[in-house]
Short mmCIF file of C-alpha atoms in Angstrom, two decimals:
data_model
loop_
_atom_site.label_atom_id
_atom_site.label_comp_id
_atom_site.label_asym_id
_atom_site.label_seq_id
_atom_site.Cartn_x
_atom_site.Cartn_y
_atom_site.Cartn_z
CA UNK R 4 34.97 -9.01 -1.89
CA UNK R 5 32.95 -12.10 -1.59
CA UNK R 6 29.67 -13.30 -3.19
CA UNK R 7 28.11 -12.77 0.70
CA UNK R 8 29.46 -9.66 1.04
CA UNK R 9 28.62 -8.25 -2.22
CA UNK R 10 24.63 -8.96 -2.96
CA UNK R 11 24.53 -7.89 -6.45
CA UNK R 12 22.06 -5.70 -8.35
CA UNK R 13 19.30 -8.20 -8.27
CA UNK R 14 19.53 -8.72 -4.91
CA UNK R 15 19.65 -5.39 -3.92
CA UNK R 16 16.54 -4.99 -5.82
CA UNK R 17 14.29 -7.91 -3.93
CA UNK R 18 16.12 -6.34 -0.61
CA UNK R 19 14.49 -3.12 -1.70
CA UNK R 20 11.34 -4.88 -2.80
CA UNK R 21 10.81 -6.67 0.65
CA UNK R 22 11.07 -3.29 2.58
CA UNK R 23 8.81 -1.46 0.57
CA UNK R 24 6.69 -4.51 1.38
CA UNK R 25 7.13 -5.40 4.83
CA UNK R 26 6.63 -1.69 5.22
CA UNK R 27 2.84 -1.46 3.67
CA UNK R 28 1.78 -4.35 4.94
CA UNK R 29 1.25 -1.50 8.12
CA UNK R 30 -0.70 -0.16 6.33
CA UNK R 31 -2.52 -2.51 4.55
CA UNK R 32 -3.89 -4.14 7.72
CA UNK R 33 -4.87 -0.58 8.88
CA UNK R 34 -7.43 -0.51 5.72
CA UNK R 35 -8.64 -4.27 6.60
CA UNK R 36 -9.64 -2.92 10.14
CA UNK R 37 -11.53 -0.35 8.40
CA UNK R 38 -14.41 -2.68 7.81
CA UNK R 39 -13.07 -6.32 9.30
CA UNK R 40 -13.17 -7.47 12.77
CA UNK R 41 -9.37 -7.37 13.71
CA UNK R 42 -8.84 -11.43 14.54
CA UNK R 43 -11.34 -12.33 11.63
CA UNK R 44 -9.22 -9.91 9.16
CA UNK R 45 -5.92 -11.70 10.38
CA UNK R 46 -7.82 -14.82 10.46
CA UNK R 47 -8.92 -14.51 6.65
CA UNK R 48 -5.47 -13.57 5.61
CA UNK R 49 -3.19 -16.17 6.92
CA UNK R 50 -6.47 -18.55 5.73
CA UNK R 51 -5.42 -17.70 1.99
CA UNK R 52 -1.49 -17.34 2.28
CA UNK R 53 -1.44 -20.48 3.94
CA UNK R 54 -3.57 -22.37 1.03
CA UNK R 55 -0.97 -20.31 -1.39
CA UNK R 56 1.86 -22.02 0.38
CA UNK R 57 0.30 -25.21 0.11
CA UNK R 58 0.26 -24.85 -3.49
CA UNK R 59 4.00 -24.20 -3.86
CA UNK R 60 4.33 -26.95 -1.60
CA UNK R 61 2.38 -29.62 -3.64
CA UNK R 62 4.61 -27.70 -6.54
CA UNK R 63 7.70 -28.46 -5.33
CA UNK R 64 6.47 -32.05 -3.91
CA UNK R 65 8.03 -31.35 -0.04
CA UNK R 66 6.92 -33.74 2.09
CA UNK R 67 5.14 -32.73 5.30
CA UNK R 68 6.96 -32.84 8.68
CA UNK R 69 6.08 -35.57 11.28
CA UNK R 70 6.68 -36.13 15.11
CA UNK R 71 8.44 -33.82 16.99
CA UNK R 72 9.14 -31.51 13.83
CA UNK R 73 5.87 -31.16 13.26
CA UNK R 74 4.96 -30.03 16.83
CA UNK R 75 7.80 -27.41 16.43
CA UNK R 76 6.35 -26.17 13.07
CA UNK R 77 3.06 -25.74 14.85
CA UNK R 78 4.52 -23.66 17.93
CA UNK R 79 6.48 -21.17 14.69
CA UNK R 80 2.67 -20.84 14.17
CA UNK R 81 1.29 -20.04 16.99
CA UNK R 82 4.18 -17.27 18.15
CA UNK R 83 4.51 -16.38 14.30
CA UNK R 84 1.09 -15.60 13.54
CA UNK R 85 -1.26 -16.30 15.86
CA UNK R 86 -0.30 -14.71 18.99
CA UNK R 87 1.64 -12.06 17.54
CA UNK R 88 -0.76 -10.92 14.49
CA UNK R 89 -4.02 -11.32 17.27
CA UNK R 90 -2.10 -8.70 19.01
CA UNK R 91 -1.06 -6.28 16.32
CA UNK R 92 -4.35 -6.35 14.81
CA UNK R 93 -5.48 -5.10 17.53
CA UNK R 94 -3.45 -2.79 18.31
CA UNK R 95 -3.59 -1.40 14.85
CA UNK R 96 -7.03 -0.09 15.57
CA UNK R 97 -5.68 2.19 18.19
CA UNK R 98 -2.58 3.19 17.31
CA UNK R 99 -1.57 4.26 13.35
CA UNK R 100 0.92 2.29 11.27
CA UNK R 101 3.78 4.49 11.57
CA UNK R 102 4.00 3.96 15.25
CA UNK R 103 3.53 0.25 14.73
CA UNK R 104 6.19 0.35 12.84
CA UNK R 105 8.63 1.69 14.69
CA UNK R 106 7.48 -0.57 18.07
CA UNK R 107 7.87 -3.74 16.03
CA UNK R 108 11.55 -2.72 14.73
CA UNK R 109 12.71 -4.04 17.89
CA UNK R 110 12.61 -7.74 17.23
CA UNK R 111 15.89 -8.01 15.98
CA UNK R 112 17.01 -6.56 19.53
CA UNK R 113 14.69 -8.64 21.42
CA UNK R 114 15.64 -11.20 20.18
CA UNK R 115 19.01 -11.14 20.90
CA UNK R 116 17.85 -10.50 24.42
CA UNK R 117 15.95 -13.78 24.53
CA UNK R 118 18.92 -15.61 23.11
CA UNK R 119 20.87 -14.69 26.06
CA UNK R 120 18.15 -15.77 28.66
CA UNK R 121 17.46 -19.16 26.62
CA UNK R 122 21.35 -19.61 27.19
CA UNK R 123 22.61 -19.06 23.47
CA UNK R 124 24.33 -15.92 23.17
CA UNK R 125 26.18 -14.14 25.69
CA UNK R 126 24.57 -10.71 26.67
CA UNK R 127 26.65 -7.75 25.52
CA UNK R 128 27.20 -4.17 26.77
CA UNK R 129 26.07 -2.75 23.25
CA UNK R 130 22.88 -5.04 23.32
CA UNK R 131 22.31 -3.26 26.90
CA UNK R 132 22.96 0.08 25.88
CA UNK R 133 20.38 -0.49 22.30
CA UNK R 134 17.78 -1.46 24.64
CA UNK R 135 18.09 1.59 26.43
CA UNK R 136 18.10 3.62 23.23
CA UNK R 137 14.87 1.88 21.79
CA UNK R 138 13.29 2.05 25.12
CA UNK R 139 14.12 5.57 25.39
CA UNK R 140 12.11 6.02 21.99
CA UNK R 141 9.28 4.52 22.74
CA UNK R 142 9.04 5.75 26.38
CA UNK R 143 9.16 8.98 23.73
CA UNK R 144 6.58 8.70 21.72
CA UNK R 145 4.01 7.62 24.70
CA UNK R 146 4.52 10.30 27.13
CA UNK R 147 6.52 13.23 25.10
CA UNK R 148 5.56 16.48 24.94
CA UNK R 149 3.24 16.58 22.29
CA UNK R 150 -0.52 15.11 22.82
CA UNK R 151 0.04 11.12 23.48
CA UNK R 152 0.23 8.98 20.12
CA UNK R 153 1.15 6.18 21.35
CA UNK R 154 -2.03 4.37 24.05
CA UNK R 155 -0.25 2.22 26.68
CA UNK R 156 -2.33 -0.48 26.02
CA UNK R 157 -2.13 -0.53 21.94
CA UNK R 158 1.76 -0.52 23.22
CA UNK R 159 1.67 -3.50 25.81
CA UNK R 160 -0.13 -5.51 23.27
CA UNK R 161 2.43 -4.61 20.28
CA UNK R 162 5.39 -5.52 23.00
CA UNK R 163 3.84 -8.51 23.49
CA UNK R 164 3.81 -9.20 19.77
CA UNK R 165 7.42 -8.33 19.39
CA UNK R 166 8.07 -10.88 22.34
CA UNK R 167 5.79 -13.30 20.36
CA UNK R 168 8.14 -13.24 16.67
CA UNK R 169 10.82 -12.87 19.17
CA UNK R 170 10.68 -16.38 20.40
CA UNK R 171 9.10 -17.66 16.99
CA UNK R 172 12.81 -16.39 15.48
CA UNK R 173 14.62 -18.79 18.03
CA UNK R 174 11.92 -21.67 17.66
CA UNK R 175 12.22 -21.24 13.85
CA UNK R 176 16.33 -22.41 13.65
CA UNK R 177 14.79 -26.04 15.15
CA UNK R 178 12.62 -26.40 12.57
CA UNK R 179 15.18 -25.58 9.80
CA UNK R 180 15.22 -29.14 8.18
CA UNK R 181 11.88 -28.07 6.74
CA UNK R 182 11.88 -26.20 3.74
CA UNK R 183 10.50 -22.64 4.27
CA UNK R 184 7.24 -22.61 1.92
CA UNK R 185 6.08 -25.96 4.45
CA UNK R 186 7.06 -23.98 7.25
CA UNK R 187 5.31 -21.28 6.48
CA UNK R 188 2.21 -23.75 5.23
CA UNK R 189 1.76 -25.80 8.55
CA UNK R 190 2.73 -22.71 10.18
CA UNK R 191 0.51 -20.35 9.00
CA UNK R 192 -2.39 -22.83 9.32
CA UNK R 193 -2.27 -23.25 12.91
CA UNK R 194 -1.84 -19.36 13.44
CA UNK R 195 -5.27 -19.25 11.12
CA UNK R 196 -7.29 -21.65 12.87
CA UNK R 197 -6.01 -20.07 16.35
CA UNK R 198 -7.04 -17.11 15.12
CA UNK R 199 -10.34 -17.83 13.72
CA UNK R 200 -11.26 -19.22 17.07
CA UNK R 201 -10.02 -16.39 18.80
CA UNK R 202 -12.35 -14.58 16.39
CA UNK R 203 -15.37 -16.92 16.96
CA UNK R 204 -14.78 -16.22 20.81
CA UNK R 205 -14.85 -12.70 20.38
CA UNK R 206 -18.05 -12.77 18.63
CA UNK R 207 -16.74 -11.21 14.75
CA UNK R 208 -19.24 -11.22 12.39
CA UNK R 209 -17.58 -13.23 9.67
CA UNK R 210 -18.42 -11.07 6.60
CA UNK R 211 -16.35 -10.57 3.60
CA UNK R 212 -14.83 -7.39 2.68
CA UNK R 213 -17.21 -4.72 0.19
CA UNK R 214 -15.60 -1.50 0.38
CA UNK R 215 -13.03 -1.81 -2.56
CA UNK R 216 -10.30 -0.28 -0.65
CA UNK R 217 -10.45 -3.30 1.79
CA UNK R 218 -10.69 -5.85 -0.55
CA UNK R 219 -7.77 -4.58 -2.12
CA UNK R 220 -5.83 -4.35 1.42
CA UNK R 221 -6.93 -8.39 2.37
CA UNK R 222 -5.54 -9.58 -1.07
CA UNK R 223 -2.02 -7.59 -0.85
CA UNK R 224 -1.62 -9.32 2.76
CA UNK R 225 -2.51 -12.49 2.06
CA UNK R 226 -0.35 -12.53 -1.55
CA UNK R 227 2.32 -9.62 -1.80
CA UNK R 228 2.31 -8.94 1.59
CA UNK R 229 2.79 -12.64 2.82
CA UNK R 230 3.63 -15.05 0.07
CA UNK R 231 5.60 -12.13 -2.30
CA UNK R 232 7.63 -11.06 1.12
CA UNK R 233 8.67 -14.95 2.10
CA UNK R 234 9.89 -15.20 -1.60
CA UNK R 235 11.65 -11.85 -1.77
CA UNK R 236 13.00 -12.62 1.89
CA UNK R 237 14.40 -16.15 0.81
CA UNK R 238 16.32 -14.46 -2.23
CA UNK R 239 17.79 -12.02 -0.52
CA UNK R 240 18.92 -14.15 2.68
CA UNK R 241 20.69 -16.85 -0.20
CA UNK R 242 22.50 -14.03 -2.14
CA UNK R 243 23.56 -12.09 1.34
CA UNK R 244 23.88 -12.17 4.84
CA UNK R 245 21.39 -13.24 7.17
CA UNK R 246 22.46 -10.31 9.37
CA UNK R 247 22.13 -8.04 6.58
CA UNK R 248 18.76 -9.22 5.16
CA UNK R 249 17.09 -8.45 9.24
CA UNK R 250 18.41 -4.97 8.21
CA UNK R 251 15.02 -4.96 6.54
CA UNK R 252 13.37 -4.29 10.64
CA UNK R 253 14.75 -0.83 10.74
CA UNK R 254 13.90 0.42 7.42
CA UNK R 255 10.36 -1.01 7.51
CA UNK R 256 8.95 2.50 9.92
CA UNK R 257 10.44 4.51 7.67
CA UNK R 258 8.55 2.88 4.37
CA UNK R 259 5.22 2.92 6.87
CA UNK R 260 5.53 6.52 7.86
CA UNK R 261 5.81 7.95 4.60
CA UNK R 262 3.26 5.81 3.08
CA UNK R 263 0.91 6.65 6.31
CA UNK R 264 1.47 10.03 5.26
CA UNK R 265 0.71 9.79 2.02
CA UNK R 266 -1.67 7.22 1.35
CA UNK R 267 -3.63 7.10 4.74
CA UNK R 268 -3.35 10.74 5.63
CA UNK R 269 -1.90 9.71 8.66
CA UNK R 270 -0.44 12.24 10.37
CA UNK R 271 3.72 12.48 10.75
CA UNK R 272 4.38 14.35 13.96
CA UNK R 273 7.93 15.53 15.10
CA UNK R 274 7.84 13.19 17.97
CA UNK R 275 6.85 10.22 16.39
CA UNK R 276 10.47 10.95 13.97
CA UNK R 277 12.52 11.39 17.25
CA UNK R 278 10.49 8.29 18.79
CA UNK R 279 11.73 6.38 15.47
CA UNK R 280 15.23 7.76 15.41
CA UNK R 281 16.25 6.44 18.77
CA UNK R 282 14.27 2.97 18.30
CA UNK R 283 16.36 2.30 15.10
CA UNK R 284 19.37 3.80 16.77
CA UNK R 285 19.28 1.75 19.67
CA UNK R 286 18.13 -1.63 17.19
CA UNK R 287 21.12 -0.77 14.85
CA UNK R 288 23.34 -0.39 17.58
CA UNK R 289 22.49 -3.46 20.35
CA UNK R 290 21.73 -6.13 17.10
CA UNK R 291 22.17 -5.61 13.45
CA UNK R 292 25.76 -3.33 13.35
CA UNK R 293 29.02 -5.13 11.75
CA UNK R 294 30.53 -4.75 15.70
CA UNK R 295 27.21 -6.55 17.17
CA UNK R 296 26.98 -8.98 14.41
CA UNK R 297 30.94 -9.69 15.25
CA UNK R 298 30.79 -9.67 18.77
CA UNK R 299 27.98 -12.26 18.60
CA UNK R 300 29.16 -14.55 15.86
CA UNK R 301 32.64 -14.33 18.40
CA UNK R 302 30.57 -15.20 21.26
CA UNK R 303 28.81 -18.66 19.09
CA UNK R 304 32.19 -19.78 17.86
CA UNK R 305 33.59 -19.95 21.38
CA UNK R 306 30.51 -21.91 22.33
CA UNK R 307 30.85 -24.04 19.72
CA UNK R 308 34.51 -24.63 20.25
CA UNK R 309 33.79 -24.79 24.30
CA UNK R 310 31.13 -27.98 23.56
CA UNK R 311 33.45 -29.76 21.02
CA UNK R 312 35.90 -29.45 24.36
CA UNK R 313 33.24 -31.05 26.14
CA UNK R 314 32.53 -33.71 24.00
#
């Protein structure tokens, strides 16, 4: 067995560590909305995890992109964190983490759908059928038999979001001659000062947190929950397989549910599990299984060999 194939202890351990996180971070802006303005309590976050990345930055001494790099770092940003945070923040006032959860677990699968329609992968029959499955969950949890959990417009606005890191997923493979921490430090501080405006616009009342609970929530997002994430992330995707680290999307509801439950007495319904099951089904199925991962690593190498033809 290889090196990719087999992570290691450690690595299981910071694979581990990075769901638990991505998981509370549900949960953790639930607590900022408590007392901050949605697109101020985004805007504040990113704020500080983008000066920590600057710092690791300056640390490491990586030099800052320029030209057409640099416009490509920006538009990570703005899909990474400002578009797609303005809308989850949002909807995270209407809707609880759990759910959220479980909506945004579909990247992975959108994004092989926007692959196909930029042209770069070929669209499969078992990325066709996953969407149906995930659809079929969500479509679940909005209008199932129990009372609705799940507001049509907290879920337009987190669809939108997963569109959002969708397209910031493909945009982010152009900008791979940067290192990751500058990404993530230009990045970030466009998606801040978008979302500070946004914030401005919408009339926030630019306070700082008081209630202990939220301070405690704003620091976890903007160092755990951002910085301690990219780092655990970055281990795990050099020690394994990138396919294997996005695993991370389906296991992040189930982290968010239980702590919802138990830490934000959120309530865990039977419809919002069968919502969840057939989300994750349908992402494990259309995007992260060995015999999608295969079918679409098949599908680059024949492009690849079809424009070394060309050539």
């Amino acid at each position: 067995m290889t090196k990719q194939e087999d992570p290691g202890g450690l690595t299981l351990l910071a694979f581990l560590g990075a769901v638990v996180i991505g998981g509370a971070n549900f949960i953790g802006v639930r607590f900022s909305n408590r007392e901050l303005e949605p697109f101020w309590g985004a805007g504040l976050r990113f704020s500080l995890a983008a000066v920590i990345f600057f710092l690791i930055a300056t640390v490491l001494k990586l030099r800052y992109p320029r030209g057409r790099l640099l416009g490509l770092t920006i538009l990570y940003g703005l899909l990474s964190f400002a578009i797609s945070y303005a809308l989850m923040y949002w909807a995270l006032v209407r809707v609880n983490a759990g759910l959220a959860a479980v909506v945004l677990a579909v990247v992975p699968l959108v994004t092989v759908l926007l692959a196909a329609a930029h042209g770069i992968e070929k669209l499969t029959l078992r990325a066709m059928v996953g969407s149906l499955l995930a659809i079929a969950g969500i479509v679940w949890m909005t209008v199932g038999p129990e009372e609705v959990i799940l507001p049509l417009t907290a879920l337009v606005a987190m669809l939108l979001a997963v569109l959002s890191i969708s397209e910031s997923v493909i945009v982010s493979k152009k900008v791979s001659a940067n290192h990751p921490a500058m990404t993530n430090a230009v990045g970030m501080s466009a998606g801040a000062l978008v979302l500070l405006a946004i914030s401005a616009i919408a009339g926030d009342v630019w306070a700082l947190p008081t209630e202990a609970e939220v301070v405690w929530a704003v620091l976890y997002l903007a160092t755990l929950g951002s910085a301690g994430l990219f780092v655990l992330t970055l281990l795990v995707v050099r020690h394994w397989t990138a396919s294997a680290t996005s695993y991370a999307f389906v296991l992040f509801p189930v982290v968010t549910m239980l702590l919802g439950a138990l830490i934000a007495e959120e309530p865990l319904t039977l419809q919002g599990v069968i919502g969840a099951a057939l989300v994750m089904s349908g992402v494990w199925f259309g995007a992260l299984s060995p015999q999608a991962r295969r079918a679409a690593d098949s599908e680059a190498a024949t492009q690849q060999a079809a424009t070394s033809t060309d050539a």
